[in-house]
XYZ file of C-alpha atoms in Angstrom:
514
model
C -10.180 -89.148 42.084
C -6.813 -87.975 42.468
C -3.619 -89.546 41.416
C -1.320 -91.532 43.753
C 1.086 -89.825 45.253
C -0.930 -86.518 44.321
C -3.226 -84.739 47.610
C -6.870 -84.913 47.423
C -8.535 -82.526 45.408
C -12.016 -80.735 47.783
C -14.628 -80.108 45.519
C -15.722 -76.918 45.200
C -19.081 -75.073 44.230
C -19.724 -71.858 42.337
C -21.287 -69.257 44.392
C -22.970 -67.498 41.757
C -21.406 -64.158 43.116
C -19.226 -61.993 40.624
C -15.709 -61.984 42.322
C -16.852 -64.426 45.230
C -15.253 -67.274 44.378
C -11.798 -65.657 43.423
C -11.657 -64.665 47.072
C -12.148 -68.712 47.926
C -9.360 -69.214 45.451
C -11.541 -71.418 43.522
C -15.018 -71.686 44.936
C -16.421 -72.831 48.069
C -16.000 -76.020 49.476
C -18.710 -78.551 49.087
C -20.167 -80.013 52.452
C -18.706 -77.170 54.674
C -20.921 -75.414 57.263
C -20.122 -71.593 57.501
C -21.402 -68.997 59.685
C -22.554 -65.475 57.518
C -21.844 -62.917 60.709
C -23.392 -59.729 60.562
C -25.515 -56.877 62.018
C -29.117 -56.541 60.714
C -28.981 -54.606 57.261
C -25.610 -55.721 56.206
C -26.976 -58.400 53.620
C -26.337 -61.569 55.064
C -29.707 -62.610 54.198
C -29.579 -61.574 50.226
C -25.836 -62.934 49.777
C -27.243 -66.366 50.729
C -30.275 -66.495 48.869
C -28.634 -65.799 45.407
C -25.969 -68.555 46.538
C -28.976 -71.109 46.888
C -30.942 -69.628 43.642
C -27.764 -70.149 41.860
C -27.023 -73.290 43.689
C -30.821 -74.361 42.315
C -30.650 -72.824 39.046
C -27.352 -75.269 38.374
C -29.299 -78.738 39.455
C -28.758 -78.429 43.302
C -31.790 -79.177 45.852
C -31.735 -75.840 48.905
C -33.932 -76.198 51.553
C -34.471 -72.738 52.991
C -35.189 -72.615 57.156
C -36.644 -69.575 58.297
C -35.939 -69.470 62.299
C -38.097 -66.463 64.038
C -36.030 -63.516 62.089
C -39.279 -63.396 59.279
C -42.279 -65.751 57.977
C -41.816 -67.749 54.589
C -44.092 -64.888 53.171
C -42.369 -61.916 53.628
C -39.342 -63.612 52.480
C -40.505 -63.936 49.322
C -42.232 -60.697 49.282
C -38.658 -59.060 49.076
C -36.945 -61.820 47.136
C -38.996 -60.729 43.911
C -37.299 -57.768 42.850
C -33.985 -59.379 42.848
C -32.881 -60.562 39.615
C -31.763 -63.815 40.422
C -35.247 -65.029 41.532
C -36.700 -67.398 39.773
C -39.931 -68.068 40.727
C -40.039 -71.995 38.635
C -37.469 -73.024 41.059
C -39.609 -72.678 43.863
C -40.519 -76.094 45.459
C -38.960 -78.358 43.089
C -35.294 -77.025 43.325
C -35.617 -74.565 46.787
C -37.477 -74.903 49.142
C -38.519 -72.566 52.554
C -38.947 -73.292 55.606
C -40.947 -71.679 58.560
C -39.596 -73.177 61.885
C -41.117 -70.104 64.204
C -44.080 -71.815 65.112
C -41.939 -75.060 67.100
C -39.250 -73.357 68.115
C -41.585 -70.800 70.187
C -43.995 -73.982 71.553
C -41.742 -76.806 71.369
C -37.882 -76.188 71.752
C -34.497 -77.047 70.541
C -34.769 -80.866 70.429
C -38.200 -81.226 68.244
C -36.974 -78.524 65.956
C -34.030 -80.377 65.166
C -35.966 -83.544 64.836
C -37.972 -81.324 62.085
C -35.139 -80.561 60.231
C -33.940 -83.792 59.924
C -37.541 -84.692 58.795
C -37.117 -82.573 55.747
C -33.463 -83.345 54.586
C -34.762 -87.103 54.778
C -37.677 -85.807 52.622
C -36.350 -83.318 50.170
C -32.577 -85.096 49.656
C -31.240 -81.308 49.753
C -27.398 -80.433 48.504
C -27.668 -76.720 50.338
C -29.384 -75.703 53.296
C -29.432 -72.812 55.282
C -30.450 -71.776 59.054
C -31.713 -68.445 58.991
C -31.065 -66.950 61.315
C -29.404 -69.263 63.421
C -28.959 -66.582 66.914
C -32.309 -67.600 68.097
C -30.982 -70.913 68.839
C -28.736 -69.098 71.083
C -31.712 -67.560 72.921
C -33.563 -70.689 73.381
C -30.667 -73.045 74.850
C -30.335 -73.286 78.546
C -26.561 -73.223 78.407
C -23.294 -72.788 76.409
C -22.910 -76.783 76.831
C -26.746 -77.365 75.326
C -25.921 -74.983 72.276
C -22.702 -76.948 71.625
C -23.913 -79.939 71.819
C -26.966 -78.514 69.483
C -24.781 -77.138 66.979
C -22.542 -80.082 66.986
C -25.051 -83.016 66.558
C -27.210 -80.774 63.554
C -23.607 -80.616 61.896
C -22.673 -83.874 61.838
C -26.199 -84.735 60.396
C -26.174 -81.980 57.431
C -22.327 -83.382 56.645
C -23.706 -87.233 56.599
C -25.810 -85.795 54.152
C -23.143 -84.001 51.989
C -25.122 -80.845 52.593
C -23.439 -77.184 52.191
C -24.821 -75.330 55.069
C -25.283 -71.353 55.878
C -25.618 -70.545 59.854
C -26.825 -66.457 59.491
C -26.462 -64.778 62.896
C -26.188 -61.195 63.971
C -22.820 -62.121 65.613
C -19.987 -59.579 65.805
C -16.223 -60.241 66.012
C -16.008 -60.186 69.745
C -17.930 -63.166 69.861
C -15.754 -65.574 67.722
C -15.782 -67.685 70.886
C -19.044 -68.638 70.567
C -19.670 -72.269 71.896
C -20.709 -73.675 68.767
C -17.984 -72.562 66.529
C -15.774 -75.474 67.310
C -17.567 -77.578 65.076
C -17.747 -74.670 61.972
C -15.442 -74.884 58.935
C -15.858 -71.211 57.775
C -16.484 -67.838 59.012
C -17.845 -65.176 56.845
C -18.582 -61.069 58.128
C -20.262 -58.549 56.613
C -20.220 -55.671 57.885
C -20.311 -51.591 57.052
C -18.003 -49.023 58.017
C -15.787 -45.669 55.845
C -13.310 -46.953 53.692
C -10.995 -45.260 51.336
C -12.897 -42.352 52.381
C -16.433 -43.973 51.059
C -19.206 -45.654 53.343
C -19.109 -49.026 52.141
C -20.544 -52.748 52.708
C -17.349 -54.701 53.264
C -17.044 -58.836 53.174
C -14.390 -60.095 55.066
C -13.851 -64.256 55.137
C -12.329 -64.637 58.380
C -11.900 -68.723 58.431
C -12.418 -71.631 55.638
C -11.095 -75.050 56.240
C -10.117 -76.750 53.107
C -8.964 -74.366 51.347
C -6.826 -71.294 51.118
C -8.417 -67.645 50.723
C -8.175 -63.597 50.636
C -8.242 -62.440 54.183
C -8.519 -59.170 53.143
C -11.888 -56.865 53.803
C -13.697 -56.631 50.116
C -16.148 -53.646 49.009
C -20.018 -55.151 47.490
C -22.891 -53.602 46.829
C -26.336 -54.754 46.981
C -27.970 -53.689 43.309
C -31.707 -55.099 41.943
C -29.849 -57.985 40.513
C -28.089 -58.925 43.936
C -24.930 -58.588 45.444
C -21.949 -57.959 43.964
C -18.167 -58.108 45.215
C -15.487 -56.090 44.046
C -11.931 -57.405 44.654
C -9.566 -56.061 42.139
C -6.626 -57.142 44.494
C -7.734 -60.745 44.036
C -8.721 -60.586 40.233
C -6.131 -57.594 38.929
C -3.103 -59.821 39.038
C -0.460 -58.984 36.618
C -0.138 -61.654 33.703
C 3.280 -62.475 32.917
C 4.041 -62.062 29.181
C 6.112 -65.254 27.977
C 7.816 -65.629 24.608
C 8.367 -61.843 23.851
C 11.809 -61.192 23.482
C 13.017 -57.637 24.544
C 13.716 -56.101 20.778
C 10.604 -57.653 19.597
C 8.559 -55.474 21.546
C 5.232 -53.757 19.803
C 5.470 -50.436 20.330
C 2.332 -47.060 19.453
C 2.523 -44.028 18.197
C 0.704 -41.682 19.777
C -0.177 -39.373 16.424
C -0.364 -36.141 17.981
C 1.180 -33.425 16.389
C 5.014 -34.177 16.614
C 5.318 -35.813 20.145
C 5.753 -38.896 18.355
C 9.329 -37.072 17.225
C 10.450 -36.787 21.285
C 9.147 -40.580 22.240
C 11.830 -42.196 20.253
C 10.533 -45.950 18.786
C 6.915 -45.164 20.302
C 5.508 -46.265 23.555
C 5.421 -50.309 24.400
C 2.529 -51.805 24.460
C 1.458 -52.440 27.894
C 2.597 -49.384 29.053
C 1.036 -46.859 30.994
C 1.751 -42.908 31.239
C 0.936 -40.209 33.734
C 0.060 -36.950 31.906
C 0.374 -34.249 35.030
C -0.201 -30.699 34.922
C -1.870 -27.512 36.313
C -5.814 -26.712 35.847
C -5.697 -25.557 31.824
C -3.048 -27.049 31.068
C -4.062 -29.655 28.367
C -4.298 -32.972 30.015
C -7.822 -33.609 28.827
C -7.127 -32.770 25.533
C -4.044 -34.774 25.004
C -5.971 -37.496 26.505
C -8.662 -36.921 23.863
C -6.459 -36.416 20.891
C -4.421 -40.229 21.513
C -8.134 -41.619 21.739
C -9.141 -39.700 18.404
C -5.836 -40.131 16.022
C -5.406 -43.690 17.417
C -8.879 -44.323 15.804
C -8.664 -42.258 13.228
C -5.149 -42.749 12.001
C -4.628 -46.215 12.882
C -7.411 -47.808 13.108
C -6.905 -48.275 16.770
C -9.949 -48.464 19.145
C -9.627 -46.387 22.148
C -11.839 -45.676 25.670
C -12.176 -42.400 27.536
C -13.015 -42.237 31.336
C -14.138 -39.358 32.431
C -15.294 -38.081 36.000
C -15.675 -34.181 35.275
C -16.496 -33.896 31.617
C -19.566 -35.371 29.974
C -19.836 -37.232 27.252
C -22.134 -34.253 25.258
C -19.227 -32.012 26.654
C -16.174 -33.985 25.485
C -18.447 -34.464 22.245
C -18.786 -30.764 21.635
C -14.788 -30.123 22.320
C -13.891 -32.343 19.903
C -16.265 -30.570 17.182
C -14.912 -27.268 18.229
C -11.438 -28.413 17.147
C -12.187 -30.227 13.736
C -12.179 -33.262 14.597
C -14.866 -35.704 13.576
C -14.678 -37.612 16.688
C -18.564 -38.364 16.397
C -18.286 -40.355 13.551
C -15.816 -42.602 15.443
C -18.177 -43.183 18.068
C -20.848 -44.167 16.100
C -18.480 -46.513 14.269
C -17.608 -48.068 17.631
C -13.787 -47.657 17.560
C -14.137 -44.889 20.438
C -16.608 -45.341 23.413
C -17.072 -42.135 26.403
C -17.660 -43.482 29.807
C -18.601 -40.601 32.118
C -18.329 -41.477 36.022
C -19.939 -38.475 37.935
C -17.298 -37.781 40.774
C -20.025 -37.780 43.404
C -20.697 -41.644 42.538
C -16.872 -42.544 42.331
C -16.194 -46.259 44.009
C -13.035 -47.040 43.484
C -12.825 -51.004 43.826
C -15.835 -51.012 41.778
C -15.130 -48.658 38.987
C -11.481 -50.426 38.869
C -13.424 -53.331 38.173
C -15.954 -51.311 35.861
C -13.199 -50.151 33.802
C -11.346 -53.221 33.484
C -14.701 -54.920 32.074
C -15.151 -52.025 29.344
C -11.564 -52.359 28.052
C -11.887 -55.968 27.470
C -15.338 -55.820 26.012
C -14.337 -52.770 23.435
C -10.807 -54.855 22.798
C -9.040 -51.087 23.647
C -5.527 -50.524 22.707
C -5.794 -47.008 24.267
C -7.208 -45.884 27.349
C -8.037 -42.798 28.714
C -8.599 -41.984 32.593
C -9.333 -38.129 32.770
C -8.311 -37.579 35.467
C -6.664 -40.048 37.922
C -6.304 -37.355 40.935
C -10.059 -37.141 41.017
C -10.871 -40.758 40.775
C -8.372 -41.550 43.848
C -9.548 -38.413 45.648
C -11.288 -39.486 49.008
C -7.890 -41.752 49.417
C -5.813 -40.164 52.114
C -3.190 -42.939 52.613
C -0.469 -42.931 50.258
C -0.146 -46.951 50.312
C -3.950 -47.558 49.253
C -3.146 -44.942 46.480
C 0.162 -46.397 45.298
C -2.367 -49.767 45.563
C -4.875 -48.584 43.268
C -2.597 -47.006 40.987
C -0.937 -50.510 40.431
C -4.367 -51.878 39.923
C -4.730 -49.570 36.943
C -1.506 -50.647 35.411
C -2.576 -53.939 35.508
C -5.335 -53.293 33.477
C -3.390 -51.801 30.869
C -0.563 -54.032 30.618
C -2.894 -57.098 30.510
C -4.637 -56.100 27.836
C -1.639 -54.817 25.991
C -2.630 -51.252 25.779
C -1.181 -47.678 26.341
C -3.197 -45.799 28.753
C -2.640 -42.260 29.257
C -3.717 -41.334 33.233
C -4.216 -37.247 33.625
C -3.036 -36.390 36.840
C -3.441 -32.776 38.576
C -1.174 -31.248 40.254
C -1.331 -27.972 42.561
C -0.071 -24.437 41.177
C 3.273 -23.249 42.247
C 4.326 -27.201 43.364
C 7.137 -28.584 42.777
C 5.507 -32.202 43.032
C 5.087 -34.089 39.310
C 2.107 -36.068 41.294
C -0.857 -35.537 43.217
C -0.315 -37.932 45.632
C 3.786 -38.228 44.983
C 3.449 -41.820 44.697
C 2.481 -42.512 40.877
C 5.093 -41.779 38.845
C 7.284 -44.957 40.601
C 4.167 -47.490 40.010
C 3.468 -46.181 36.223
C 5.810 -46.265 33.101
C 5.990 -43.018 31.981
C 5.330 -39.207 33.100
C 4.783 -36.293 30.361
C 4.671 -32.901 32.514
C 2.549 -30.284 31.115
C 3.468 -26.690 32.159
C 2.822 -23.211 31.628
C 5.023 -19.974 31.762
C 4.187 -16.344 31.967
C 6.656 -14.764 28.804
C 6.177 -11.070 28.907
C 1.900 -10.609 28.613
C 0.943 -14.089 27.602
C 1.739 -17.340 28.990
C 3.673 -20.080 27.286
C 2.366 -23.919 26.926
C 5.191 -26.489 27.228
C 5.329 -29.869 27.388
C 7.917 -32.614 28.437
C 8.607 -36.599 28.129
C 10.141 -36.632 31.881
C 9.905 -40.296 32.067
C 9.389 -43.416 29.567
C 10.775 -46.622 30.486
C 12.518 -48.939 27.937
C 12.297 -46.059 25.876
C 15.182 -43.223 24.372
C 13.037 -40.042 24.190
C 13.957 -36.461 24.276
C 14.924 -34.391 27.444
C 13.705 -31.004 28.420
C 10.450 -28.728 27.370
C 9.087 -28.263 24.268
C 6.537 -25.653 23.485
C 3.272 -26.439 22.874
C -0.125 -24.833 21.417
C -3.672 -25.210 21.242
C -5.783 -24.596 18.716
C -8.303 -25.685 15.492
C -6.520 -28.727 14.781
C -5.389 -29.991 18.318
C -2.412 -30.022 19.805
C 1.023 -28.534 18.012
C 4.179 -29.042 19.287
C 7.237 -27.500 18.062
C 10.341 -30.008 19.478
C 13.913 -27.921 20.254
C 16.588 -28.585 17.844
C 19.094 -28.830 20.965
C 16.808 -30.802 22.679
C 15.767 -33.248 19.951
C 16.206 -36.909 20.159
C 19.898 -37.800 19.154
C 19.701 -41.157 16.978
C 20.784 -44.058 19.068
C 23.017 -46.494 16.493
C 21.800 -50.237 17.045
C 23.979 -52.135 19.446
C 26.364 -55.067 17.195
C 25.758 -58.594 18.138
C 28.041 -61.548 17.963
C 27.299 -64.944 15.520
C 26.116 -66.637 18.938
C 23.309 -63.527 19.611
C 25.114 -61.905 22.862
C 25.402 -58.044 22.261
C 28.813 -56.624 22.610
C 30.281 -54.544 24.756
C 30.133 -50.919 23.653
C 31.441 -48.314 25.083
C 29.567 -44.881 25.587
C 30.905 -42.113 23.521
C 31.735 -40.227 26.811
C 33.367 -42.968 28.254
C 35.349 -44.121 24.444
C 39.039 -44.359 25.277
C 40.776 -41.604 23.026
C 44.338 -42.273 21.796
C 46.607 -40.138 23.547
C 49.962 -38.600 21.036
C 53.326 -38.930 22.579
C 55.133 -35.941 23.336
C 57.775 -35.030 20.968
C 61.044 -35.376 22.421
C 63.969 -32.778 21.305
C 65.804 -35.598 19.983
C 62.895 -35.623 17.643
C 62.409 -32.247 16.547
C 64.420 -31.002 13.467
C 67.085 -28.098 13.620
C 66.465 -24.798 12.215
């Protein structure tokens, strides 16, 4: 009951889908009928079924009504593999249908009287029409269907039921007769997006209740369907209580960059480490993981979607470094993402789920430029980018993103659009100086941060990195601003812009005779 004065609350019900009811903001709405539209093959069928096993599984009564689509039998023939079928629940808590058999000899009228036969019966919370375009077939006329659809939903809502309507209906056909008396519309469909074929959910209508309207990614797996929508779920938290100077800062311990990144990097930051092909990126990346862990105790995660884990392994054993020992020891974990099976809303998701699980305060993506590849337009890019972010400044991280860039470019980016979504940007370079080429390295960006300006030459070798930082270029020490008794800081003046005391000309009054 809500509160005088305060509006009525709808109840909602978990779907049972991972992401699913974030797009519902909240769940769906108990006692709504909703229409799953779709073309054969685009899962309308499985989505619903682990909604009612779920639905069953949690104390709820589903009765299941196959139409003429399939029999009862072959229903459950291909239910079984799925992992949310549970076979106990069968009959007691869900129950299926076959209506083929009336609705070929008898019509719309008895069939209906069936169903009503069975909710009467079986007392169901759920119940689902699959699939519910025959009925268009059978009636004689728009006016028959809509009076059809409109009695059956009246009786499922005097019940309390939830109800599923599956139909092979597309979007041209929104003006169907019967969808006057519907509270939600839901598509699936399949088409390219971001450059990847993908199954895409889209809920297009649903009274009671605001929601995404916004086509989400899912993939059907042997343990059902699952929904990515990283849009919906990614927001950014807003950190309360932290006062500016009290903020927790890293050091990276790698060589002596830590000398050109002034106090360290905030927490919750997140860097861009662009370069050319041999440049370093990876192993920069791999060095924070290793001397966070190492050093500091720190645990740190590497994505990779070029390098293996055996690979990266064998790298880091060529260099010294015993970063075996901190995998087994579980402060650093390798996930390697083939590039062929990249999905972005789904590894977003992926990624987010292993940096919470591990507890990271470092994170690795190696390299960003391949895992946004197949994205051509710069406003999904500058999207996902922010998504990663997100992920590192909600779990009060530093992530380090490598980024390539072409040879001979002026860009800093790949895509041009990173470095204004991310906190910082070190640029790794390299010159040709006489026969041999020259590694250097610079901090072109850190926000909230004094750090040193221009390159610094850099090396590689048994050991890691070494950097050697230029005395002209070094970090000048920053003298901590005075504050007043009442905690305001005051005004200080640059040193460039100090007011110098000018001398008064002497006068020849003034000067003294020889």
């Amino acid at each position: 009951m809500s509160e005088p004065g305060e509006h009525p609350v709808i109840p909602r019900l978990e779907t049972g889908i991972p992401n699913l009811d974030a797009i519902f903001h909240g769940g769906l709405p108990r006692g709504s009928v909703t229409v799953l539209a779709g073309p054969p093959g685009s899962g309308k069928t499985t989505l619903t079924q682990q909604i009612c096993f779920h639905h069953a599984a949690h104390g709820g009564r589903v009765l299941y009504f196959n139409t003429l689509s399939e029999p009862t039998a072959k229903t459950l023939l291909y239910l079984r593999p799925f992992g949310f079928f549970e076979p106990k629940l069968l009959e007691e808590r869900i129950r299926f249908i076959d209506l083929g058999v009336i609705l070929r000899t008898k019509g719309l009228e008895p069939t209906a009287s069936l169903v009503m036969e069975h909710l009467k019966q079986f007392k169901p919370s759920m119940v689902v029409l699959d699939s519910y375009k025959v009925f268009d077939d059978l009636a004689s006329s728009a006016e028959e269907l809509r009076k059809f659809t409109y009695e059956l939903t009246v009786r499922l809502m005097a019940w309390e039921c939830t109800t599923f309507l599956l139909g092979e209906y597309s979007a041209d056909q929104f003006e169907h007769p019967a969808y006057s008396a519907i509270d939600g519309i839901i598509t699936l469909k399949q088409r390219e997006l971001s450059g990847e074929q993908q199954r895409l959910l889209q809920v297009v209508k649903m009274r009671g209740t605001s929601h995404s309207r916004d086509e989400h990614p899912f993939v059907v797996t042997t343990s059902g369907i699952d929904v990515y929508a990283p849009g919906v779920t990614l927001r950014r938290k807003r950190l309360t209580g932290q006062r500016p100077q009290l903020v927790s800062r890293l050091k990276t311990g790698v060589s002596r960059l830590d000398e050109l990144l002034g106090e360290g990097i905030p927490h919750g930051s997140s860097v861009i480490v662009s370069g050319v092909a041999g440049s370093g990126k990876t192993l920069l990346g791999l060095e924070f993981v290793y001397r966070g862990a190492r050093d500091f105790g720190e645990k740190g995660i590497f994505f990779s979607f070029e390098e293996t884990e055996e690979r990266l392994r064998a790298t880091a054993r060529g260099l010294g470094w015993e970063l075996d020992r901190e995998i087994d020891q579980g402060r650093v974990r390798i996930v390697f993402i083939p590039q062929p099976d990249i999905l972005v809303d789904r590894h977003i998701l992926e990624m987010q789920r292993h940096v919470e699980t591990l507890g990271a305060r470092r994170v690795v993506v190696d390299s960003m430029s391949v895992f946004l590849h197949k994205i051509e337009d710069r406003r999904i890019v500058r999207d996902k980018v922010f998504w990663l972010a997100n992920i590192v400044q909600n779990h009060e991280a530093v992530g380090f993103f490598t980024n390539d860039i072409p040879s001979g470019s002026a860009q800093h980016t790949r895509f041009c659009v990173e470095e204004t979504v991310m906190d910082g940007l070190i640029l790794l370079s390299m010159e040709q100086d006489g026969l041999k080429r020259q590694r250097y390295l610079e901090v072109n960006k850190l926000r909230n941060t004094g750090h040193a300006q221009g390159k610094h030459l850099m090396a590689i070798g048994y050991g890691g990195l070494r950097i050697f930082p230029r005395v002209d270029e070094g970090l000048s020490q920053v003298e901590p601003v005075p504050r007043r008794p009442g905690g305001a800081p005051e005004a200080v003046l640059p040193p460039s812009t100090e007011v110098k005391k000018k001398r008064r000309p002497s006068s020849p009054k003034g000067r003294r005779r020889k």
